[in-house]
CSV table of C-alpha atoms in Angstrom, one decimal:
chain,number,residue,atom,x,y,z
A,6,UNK,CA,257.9,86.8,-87.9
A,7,UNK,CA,254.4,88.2,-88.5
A,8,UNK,CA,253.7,90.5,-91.1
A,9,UNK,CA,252.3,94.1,-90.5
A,10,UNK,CA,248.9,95.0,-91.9
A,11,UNK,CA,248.4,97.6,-93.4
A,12,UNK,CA,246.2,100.1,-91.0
A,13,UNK,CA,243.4,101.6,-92.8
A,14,UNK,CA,243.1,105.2,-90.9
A,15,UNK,CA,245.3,107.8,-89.3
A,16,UNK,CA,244.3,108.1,-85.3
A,17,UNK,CA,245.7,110.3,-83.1
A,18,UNK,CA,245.9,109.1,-79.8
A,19,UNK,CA,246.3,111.8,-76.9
A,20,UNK,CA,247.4,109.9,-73.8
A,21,UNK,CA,250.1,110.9,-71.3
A,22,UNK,CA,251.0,107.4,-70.2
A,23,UNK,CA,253.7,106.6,-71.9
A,24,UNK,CA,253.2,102.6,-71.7
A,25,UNK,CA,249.5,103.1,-72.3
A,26,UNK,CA,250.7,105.2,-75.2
A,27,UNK,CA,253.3,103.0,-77.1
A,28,UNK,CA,251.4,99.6,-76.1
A,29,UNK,CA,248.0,100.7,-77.7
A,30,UNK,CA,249.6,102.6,-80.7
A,31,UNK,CA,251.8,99.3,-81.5
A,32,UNK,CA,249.5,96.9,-81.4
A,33,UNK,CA,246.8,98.9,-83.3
A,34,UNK,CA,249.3,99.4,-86.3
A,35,UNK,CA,250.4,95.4,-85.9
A,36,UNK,CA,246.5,94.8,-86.4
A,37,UNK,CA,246.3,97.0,-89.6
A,38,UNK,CA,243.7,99.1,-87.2
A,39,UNK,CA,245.1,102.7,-87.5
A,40,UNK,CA,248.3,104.1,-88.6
A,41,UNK,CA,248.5,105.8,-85.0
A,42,UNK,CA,250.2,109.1,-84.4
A,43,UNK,CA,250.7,109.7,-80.7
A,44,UNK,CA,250.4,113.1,-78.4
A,45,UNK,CA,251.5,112.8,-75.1
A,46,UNK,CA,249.0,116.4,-74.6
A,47,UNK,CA,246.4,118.3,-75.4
A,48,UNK,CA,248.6,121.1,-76.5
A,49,UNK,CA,251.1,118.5,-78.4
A,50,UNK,CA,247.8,117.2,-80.0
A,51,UNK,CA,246.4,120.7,-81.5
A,52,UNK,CA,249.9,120.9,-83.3
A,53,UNK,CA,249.5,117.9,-84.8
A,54,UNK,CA,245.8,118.8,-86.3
A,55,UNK,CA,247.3,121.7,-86.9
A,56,UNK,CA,249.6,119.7,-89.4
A,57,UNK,CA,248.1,116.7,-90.1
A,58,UNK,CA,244.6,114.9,-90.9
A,59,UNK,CA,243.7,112.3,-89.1
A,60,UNK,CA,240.4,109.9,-89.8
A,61,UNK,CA,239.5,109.4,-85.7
A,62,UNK,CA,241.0,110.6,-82.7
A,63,UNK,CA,241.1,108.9,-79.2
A,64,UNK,CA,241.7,111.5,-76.4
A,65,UNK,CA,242.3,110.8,-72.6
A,66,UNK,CA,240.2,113.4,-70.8
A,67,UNK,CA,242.6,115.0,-68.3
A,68,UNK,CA,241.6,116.8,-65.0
A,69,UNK,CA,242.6,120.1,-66.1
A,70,UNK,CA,240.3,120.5,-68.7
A,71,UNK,CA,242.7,120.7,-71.7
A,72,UNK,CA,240.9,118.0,-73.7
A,73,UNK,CA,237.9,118.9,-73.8
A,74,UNK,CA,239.3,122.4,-74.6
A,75,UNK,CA,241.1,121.1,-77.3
A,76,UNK,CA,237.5,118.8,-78.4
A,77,UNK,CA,235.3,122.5,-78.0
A,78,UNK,CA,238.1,124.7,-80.5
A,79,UNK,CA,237.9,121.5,-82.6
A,80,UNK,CA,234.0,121.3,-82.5
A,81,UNK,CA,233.7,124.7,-82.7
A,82,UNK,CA,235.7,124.8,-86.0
A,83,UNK,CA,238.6,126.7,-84.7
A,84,UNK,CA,241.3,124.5,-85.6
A,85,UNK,CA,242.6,124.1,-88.8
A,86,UNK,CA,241.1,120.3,-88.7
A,87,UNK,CA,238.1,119.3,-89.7
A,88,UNK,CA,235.3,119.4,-87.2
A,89,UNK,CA,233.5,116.2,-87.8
A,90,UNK,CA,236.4,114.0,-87.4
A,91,UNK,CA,235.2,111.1,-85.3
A,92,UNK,CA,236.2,110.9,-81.7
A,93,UNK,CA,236.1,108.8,-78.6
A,94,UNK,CA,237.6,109.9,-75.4
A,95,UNK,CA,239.1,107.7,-71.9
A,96,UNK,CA,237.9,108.9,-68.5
A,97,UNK,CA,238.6,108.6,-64.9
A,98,UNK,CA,235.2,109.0,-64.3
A,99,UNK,CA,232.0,110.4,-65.4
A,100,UNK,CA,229.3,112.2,-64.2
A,101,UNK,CA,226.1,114.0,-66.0
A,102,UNK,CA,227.9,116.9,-66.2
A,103,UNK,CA,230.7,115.5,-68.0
A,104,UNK,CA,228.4,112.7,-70.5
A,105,UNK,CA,226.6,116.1,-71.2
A,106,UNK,CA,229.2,118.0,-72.5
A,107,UNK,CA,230.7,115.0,-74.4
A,108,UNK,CA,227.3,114.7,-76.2
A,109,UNK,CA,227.5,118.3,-77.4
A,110,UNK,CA,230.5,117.7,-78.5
A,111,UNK,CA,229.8,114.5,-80.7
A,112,UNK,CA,231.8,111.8,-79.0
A,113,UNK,CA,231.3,108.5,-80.4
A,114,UNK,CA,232.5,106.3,-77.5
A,115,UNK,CA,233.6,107.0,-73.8
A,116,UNK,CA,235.5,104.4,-71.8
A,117,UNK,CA,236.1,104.7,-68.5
A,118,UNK,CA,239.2,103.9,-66.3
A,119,UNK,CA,240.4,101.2,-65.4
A,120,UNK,CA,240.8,99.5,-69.1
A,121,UNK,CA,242.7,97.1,-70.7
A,122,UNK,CA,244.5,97.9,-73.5
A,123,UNK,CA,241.9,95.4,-75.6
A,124,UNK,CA,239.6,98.0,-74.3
A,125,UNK,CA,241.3,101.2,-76.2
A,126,UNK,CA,241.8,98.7,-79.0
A,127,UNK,CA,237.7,97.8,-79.0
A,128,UNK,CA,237.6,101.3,-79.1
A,129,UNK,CA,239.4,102.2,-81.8
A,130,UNK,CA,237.7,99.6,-83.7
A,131,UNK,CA,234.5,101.1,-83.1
A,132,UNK,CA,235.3,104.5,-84.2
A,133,UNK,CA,235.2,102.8,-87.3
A,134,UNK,CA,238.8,101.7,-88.3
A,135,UNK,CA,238.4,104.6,-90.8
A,136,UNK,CA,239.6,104.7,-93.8
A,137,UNK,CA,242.7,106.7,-95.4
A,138,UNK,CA,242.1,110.4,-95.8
A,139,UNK,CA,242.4,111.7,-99.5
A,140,UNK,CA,245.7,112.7,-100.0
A,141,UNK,CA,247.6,111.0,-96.7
């Protein structure tokens, strides 16, 4: 059996896709990337900063708009999170609306559907595999 690593961050990881979800979270803990906390919405996400600090997030942008509703109140200083934490967000697609507004809203990396899970795990690895939080 291997031993766990011990992850060096706390990410949450919005993603409705439950096998997504579980697959990414699991294997980034196994790889001592991120202690990940998962949100299966936007709306299950803002409890968690609500209650929690987390070094990165990871967000699936949904076609509703919740996401990046949830990334502007987070920008925007209106949760009880802090506002720099660094993010990266999954897409369907993009356009220059959309790579507009996730520049005003400081997103560190965008990857765009289909991905691998190596992809989300790249990723997460870029955001910096950030380092505990004071206090976590």
């Amino acid at each position: 059996m291997t031993p766990r690593v011990t992850p060096r961050g706390r990410l949450l990881l919005v993603e409705p896709q439950f096998v997504m979800r579980r697959t990414v979270s699991t294997l980034a803990r196994d790889m001592g990337l991120a202690d990940v906390q998962e949100a299966t919405s936007p709306a299950v996400a803002e409890r968690l900063l609500s209650e929690s600090r987390f070094s990165a997030l990871l967000v699936a942008i949904d076609e509703a708009g919740e996401a990046l509703q949830l990334l502007q109140r987070l920008r925007g200083g209106e949760t009880r999170h802090p506002a720099d934490v660094p993010v990266a967000v999954t897409a369907a697609a993009c356009d220059v609306e959309l790579a507009m507004r996730l520049k005003q809203l400081d997103i560190r990396r965008l990857l765009l559907k289909p991905f691998k899970v190596r992809g989300m795990l790249e990723v997460i690895s870029a955001l910096g595999a950030p380092e505990p939080l004071p206090g976590v």
